[in-house]
Short mmCIF file of C-alpha atoms in Angstrom, two decimals:
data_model
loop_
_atom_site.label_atom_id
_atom_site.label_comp_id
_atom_site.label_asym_id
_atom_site.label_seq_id
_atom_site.Cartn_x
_atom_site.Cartn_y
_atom_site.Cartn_z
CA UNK A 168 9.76 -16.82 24.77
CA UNK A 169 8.38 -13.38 26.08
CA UNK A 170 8.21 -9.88 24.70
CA UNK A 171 7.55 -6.58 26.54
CA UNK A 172 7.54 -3.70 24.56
CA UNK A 173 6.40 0.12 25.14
CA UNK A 174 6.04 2.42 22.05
CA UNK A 175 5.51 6.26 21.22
CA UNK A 176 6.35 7.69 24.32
CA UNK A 177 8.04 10.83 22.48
CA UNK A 178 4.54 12.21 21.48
CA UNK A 179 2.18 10.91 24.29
CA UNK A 180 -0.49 10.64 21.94
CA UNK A 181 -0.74 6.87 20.81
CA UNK A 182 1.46 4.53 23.50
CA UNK A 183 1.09 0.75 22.96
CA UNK A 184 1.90 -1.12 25.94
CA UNK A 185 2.54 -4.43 24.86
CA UNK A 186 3.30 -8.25 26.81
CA UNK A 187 3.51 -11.41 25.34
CA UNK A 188 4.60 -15.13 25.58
CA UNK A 189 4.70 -17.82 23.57
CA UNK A 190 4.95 -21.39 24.99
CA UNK A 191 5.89 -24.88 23.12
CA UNK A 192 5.93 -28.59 24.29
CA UNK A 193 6.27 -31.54 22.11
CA UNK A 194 4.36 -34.96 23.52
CA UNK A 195 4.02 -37.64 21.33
CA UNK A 196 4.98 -36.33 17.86
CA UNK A 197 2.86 -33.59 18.37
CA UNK A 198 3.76 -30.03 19.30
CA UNK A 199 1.77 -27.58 21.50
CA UNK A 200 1.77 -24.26 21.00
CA UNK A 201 0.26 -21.25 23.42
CA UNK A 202 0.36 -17.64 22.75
CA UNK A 203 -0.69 -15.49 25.15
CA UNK A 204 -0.65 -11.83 24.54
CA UNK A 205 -2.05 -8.58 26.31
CA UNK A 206 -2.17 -5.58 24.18
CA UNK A 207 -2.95 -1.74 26.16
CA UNK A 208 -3.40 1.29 23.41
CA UNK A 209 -3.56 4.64 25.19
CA UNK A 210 -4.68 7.16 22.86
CA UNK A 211 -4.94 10.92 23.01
CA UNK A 212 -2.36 10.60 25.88
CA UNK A 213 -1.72 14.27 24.89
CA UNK A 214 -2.44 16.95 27.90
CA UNK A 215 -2.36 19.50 25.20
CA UNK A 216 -5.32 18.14 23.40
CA UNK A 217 -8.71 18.81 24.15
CA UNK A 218 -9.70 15.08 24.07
CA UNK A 219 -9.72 13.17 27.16
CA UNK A 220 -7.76 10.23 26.74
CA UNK A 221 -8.74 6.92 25.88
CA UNK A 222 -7.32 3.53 25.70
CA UNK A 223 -8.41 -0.04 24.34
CA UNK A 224 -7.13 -3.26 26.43
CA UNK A 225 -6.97 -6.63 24.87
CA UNK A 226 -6.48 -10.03 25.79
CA UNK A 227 -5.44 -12.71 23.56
CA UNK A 228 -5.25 -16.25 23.94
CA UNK A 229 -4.69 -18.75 21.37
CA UNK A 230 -3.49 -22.68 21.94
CA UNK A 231 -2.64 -24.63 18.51
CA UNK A 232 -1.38 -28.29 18.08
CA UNK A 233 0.39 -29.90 14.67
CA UNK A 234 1.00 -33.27 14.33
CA UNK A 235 0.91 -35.16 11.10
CA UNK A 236 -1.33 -38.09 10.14
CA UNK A 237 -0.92 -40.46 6.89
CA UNK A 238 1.37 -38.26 5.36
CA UNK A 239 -0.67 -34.48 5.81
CA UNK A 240 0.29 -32.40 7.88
CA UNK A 241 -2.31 -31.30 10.27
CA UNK A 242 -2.07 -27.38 12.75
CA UNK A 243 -5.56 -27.14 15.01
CA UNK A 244 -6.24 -24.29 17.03
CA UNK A 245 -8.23 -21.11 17.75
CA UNK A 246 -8.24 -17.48 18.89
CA UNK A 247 -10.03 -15.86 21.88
CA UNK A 248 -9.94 -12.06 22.48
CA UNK A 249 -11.01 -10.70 25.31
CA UNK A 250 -11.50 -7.09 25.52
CA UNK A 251 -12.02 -4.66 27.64
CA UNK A 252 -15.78 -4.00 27.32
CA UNK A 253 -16.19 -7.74 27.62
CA UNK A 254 -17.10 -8.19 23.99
CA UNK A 255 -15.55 -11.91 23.08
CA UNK A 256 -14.37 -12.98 20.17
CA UNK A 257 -13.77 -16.74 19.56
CA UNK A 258 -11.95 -17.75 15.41
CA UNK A 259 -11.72 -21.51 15.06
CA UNK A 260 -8.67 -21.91 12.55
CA UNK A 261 -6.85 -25.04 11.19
CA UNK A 262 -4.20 -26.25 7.88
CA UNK A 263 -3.66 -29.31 6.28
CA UNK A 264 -0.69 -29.82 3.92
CA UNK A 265 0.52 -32.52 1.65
CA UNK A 266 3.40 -33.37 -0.19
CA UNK A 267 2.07 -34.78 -3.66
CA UNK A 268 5.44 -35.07 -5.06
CA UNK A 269 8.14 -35.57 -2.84
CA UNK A 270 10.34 -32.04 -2.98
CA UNK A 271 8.46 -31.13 -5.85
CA UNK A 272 5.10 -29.90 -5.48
CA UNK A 273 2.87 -29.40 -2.26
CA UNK A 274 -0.79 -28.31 -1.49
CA UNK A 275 -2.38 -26.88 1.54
CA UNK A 276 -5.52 -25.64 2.98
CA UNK A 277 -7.46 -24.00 5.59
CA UNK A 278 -9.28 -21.68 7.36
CA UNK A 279 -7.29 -18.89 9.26
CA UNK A 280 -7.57 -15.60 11.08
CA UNK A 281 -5.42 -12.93 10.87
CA UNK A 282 -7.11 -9.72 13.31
CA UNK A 283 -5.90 -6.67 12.57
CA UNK A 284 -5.19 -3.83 15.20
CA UNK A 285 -5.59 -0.54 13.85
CA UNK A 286 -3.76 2.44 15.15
CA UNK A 287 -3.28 6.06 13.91
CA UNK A 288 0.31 4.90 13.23
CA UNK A 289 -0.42 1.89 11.15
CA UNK A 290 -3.34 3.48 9.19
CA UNK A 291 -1.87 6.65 8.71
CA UNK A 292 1.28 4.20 7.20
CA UNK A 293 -1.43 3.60 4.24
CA UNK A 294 -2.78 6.89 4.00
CA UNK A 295 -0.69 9.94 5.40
CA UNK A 296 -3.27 12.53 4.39
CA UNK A 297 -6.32 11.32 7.15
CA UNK A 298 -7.58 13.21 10.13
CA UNK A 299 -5.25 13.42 13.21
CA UNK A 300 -7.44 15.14 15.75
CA UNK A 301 -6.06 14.87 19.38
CA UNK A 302 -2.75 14.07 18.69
CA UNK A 303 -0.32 17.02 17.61
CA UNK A 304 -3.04 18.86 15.17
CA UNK A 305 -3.03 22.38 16.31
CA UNK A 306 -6.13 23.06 13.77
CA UNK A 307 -8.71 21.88 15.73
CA UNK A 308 -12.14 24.32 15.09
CA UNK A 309 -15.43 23.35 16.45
CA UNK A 310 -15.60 20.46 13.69
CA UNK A 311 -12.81 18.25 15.64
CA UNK A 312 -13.46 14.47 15.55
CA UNK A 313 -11.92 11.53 16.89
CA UNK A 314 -11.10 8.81 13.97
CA UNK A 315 -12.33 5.29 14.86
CA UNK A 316 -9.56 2.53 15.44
CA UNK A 317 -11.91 -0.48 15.08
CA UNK A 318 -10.12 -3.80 15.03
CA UNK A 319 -10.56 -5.92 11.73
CA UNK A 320 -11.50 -9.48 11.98
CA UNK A 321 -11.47 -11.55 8.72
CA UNK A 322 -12.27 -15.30 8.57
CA UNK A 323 -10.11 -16.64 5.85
CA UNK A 324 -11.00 -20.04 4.26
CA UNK A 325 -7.92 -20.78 1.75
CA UNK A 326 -6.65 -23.11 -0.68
CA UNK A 327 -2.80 -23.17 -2.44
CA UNK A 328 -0.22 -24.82 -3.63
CA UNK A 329 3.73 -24.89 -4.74
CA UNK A 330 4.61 -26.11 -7.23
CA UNK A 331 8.93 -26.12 -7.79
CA UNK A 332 8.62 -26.41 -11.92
CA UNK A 333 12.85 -26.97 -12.33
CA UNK A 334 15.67 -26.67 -10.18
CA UNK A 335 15.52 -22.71 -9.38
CA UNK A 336 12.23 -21.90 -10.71
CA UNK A 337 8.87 -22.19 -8.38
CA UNK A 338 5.48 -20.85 -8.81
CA UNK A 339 3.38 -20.01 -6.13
CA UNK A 340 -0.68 -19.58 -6.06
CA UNK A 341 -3.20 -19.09 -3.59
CA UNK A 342 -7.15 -18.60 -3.47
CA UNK A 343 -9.19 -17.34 -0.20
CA UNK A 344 -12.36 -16.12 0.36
CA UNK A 345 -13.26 -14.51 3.46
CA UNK A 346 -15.58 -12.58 5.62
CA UNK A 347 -14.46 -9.80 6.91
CA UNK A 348 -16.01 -7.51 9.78
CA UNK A 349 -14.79 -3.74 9.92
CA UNK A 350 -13.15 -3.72 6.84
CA UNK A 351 -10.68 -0.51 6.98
CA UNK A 352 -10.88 1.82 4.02
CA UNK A 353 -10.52 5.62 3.61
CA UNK A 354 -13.35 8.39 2.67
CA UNK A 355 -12.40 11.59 1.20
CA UNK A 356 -13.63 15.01 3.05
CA UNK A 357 -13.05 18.94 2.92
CA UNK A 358 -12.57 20.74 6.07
CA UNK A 359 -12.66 24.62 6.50
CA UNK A 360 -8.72 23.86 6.91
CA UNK A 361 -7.60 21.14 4.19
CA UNK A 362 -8.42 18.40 1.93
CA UNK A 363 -7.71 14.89 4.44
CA UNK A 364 -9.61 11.46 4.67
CA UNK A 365 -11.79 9.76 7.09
CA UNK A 366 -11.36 6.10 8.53
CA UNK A 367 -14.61 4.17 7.51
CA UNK A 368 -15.33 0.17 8.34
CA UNK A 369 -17.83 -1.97 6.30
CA UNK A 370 -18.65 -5.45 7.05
CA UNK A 371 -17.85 -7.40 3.44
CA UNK A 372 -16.90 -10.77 1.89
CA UNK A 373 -13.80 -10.78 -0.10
CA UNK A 374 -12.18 -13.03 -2.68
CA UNK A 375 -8.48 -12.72 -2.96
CA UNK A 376 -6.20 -14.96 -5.51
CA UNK A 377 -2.10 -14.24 -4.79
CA UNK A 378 0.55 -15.60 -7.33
CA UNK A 379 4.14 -15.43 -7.24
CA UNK A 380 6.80 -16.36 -9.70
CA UNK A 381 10.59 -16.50 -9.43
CA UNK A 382 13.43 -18.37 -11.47
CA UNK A 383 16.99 -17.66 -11.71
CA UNK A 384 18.00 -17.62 -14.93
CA UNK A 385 21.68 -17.85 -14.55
CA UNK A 386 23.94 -16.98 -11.92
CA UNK A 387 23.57 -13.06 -12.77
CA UNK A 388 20.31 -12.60 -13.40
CA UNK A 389 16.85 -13.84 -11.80
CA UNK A 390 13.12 -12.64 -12.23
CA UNK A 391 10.78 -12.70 -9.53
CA UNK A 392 6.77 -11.83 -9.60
CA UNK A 393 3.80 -11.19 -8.05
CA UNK A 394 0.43 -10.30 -8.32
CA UNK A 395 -2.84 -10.00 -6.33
CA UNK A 396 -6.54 -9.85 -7.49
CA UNK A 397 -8.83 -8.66 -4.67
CA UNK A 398 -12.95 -8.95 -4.91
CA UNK A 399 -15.54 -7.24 -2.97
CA UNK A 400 -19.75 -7.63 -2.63
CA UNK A 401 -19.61 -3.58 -2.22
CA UNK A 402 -17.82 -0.50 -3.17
CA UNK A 403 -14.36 -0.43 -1.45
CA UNK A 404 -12.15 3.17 -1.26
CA UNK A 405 -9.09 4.21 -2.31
CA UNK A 406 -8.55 0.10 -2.53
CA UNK A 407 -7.02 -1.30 -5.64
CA UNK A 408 -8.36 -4.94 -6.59
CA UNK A 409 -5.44 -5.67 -9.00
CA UNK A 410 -1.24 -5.08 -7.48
CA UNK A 411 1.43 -6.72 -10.09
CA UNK A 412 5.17 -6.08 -9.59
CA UNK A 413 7.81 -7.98 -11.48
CA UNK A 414 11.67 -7.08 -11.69
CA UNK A 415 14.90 -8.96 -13.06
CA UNK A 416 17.99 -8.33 -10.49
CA UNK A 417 20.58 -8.06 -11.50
CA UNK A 418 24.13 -9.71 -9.27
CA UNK A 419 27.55 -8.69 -10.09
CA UNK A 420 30.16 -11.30 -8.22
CA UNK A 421 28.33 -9.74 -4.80
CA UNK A 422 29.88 -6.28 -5.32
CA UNK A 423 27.33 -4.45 -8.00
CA UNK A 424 23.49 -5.54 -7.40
CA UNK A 425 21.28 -3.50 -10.25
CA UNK A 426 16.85 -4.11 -9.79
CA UNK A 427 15.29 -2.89 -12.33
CA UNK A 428 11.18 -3.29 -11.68
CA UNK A 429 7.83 -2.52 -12.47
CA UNK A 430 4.33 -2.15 -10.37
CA UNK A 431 1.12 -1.94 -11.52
CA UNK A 432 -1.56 -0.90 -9.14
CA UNK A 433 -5.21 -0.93 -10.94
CA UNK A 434 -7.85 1.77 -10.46
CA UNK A 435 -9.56 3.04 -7.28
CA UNK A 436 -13.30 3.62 -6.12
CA UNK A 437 -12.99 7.27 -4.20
CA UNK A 438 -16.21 8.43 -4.27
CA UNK A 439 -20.12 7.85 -4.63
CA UNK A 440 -20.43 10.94 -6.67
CA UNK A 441 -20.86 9.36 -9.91
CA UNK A 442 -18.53 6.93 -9.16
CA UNK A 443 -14.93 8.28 -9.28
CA UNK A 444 -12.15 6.32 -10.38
CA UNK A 445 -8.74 7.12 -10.14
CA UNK A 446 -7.05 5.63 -13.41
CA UNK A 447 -4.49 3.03 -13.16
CA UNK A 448 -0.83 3.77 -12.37
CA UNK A 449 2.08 2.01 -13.83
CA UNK A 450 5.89 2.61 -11.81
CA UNK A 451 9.59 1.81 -13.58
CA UNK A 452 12.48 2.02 -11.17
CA UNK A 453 15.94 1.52 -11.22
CA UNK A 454 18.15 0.64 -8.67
CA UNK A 455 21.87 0.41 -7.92
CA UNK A 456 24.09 -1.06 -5.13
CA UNK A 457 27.69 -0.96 -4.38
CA UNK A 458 29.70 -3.02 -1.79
CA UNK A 459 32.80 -1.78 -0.97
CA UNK A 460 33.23 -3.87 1.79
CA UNK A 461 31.06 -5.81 5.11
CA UNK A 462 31.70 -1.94 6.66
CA UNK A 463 30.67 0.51 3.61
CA UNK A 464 28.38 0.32 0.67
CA UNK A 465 26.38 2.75 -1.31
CA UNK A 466 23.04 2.77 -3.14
CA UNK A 467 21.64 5.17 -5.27
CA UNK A 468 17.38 4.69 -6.59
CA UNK A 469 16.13 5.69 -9.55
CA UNK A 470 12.18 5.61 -8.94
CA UNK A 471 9.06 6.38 -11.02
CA UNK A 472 11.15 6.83 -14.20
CA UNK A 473 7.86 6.95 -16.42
CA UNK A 474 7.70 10.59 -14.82
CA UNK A 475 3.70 9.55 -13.62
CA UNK A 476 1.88 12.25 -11.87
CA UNK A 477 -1.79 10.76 -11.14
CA UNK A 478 -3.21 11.05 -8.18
CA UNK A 479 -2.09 8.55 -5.45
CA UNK A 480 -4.88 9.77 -3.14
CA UNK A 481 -7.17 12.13 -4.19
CA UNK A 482 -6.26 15.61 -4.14
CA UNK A 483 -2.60 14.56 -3.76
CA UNK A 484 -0.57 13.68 -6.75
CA UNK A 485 2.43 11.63 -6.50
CA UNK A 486 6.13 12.58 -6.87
CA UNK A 487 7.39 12.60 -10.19
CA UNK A 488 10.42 11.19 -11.40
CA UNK A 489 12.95 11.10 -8.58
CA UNK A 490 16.06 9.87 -7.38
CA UNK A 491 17.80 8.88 -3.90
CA UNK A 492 20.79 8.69 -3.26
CA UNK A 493 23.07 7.02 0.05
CA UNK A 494 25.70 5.82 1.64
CA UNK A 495 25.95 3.63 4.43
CA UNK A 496 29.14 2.38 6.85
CA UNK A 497 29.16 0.44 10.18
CA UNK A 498 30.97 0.81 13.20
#
């Protein structure tokens, strides 16, 4: 299986050239996987910026086998990245998994790697508000910078379990520590021009626990949940350590679908000056769904119906109560 893909040609500022291929063989009872991958970001690919441009190649190879052995089942492999200033990087990673109780409840464990490629696209998806010098900015000044689009490598050693408690019910949990090099977060600056945010990288171990909860209750309504706890060794950004949401859908004979849900997000680290905190921010929406038909439906979202204003970033509140509404048919 192979993928070629070329992105963001419309603004010639951050292209991703992209070619993979993934092969599989099964000898034995166990299967062999490759995945070979080469990655090409071209950035400040803009002649009207006064950056020269620059681009980051990477090669990625990474072989696994699974196989099971006295009833666990067993993936081995590793990832090698090759780059293009010939710094290596080699990530052992592996997962065992057992069924204690047959259909019932399972465990698993490992130790995984999940690198992360930043881009101006994909961190300015988390933040919209951070420094976009050399792409379209047209207020550049003598204090123009370049952000840094460092690549984050975490090693991940995990334990978790499922656990289905009755028929439509199942609980989920997970526990991982990890150490992560050039951690991504975001530091607040003033410019002679506007309030934005810069890209900063620490090197940090983490403790994360995930949980998630769902059960339907009756063939109308189910509740679903989740949460996440995250733990650092230093002072992390604009990062929450606590995420909940929870919601109760709500299915009308596959014609009327109403969600109502909640979010939690804790409070945020922003600043060394005596330690600012954005408070915690608590979200209520509402949402509704119509199908007409396989051809036209129509939706209409009720969000943030507490009416919260905090700040999401800082400097930048969030909207307040809002609503959406739309309508969608297929050809």
């Amino acid at each position: 299986h192979t993928t070629f893909f070329v992105s963001d040609l419309n603004q010639f500022a951050e292209n991703h050239i992209h070619l993979s291929s993934n092969f599989t063989k099964q000898i034995n009872n166990t299967t062999y996987n490759v995945d070979v991958a080469f990655d090409d970001y071209l950035r400040y690919n803009n002649s009207d910026s006064k950056f020269e441009s620059t681009d980051q190649k990477i090669f990625n190879f990474s072989p696994k086998a699974s196989f099971k052995r006295l009833g666990i089942d067993v993936d081995l492999g590793f990832d090698l990245d090759l780059r293009d200033d010939f710094s290596p990087g080699f990530f052992p990673e592996f997962k065992v998994a057992k069924e204690l109780v047959e259909d019932v409840l399972w465990i698993f464990g490992g130790l995984d790697h999940n690198q992360i490629k930043h881009t101006y696209k994909s961190l300015s998806e988390q933040n919209p508000y951070i420094h976009s010098f050399g792409i379209n900015q047209s207020a550049e000044g003598d204090s123009s910078f370049l952000q840094q689009l460092k690549i984050t490598d975490p090693q991940e050693l995990y334990l978790g379990m499922r656990n289905l408690l009755a028929k439509d019910e199942v609980f989920e949990g997970r526990i991982a520590y990890a150490k992560v090099r050039n951690f991504a977060h975001f530091i607040h600056v003033s410019s002679e021009y506007y309030n934005r945010f810069n890209i900063a990288y620490l090197d940090l171990n983490q403790l994360h626990v995930h949980i998630n909860y769902s059960r339907k209750i009756n063939e109308i309504i189910s509740f679903y949940s989740h949460a996440d706890y995250f733990s650092w060794n230093v002072d992390v950004y604009h990062k929450p350590n606590i995420i909940v949401n929870f919601g109760a859908p709500i299915n009308l004979r596959n014609k009327i679908k109403i969600v109502p849900s909640v979010s939690y997000i804790g409070e945020r680290v922003v600043s060394d000056n005596n330690v600012s905190i954005l408070p915690p921010q608590t979200h209520a929406d509402l949402h509704f769904y119509y199908f007409y038909s396989k051809q036209l439906s129509a939706s209409l979202e009720l969000n943030n119906l507490t009416n919260s204003k905090e700040d999401l970033w800082l400097g930048y509140r969030e909207v307040g109560f809002n609503g959406v509404f739309g309508i969608n048919f297929s050809f």
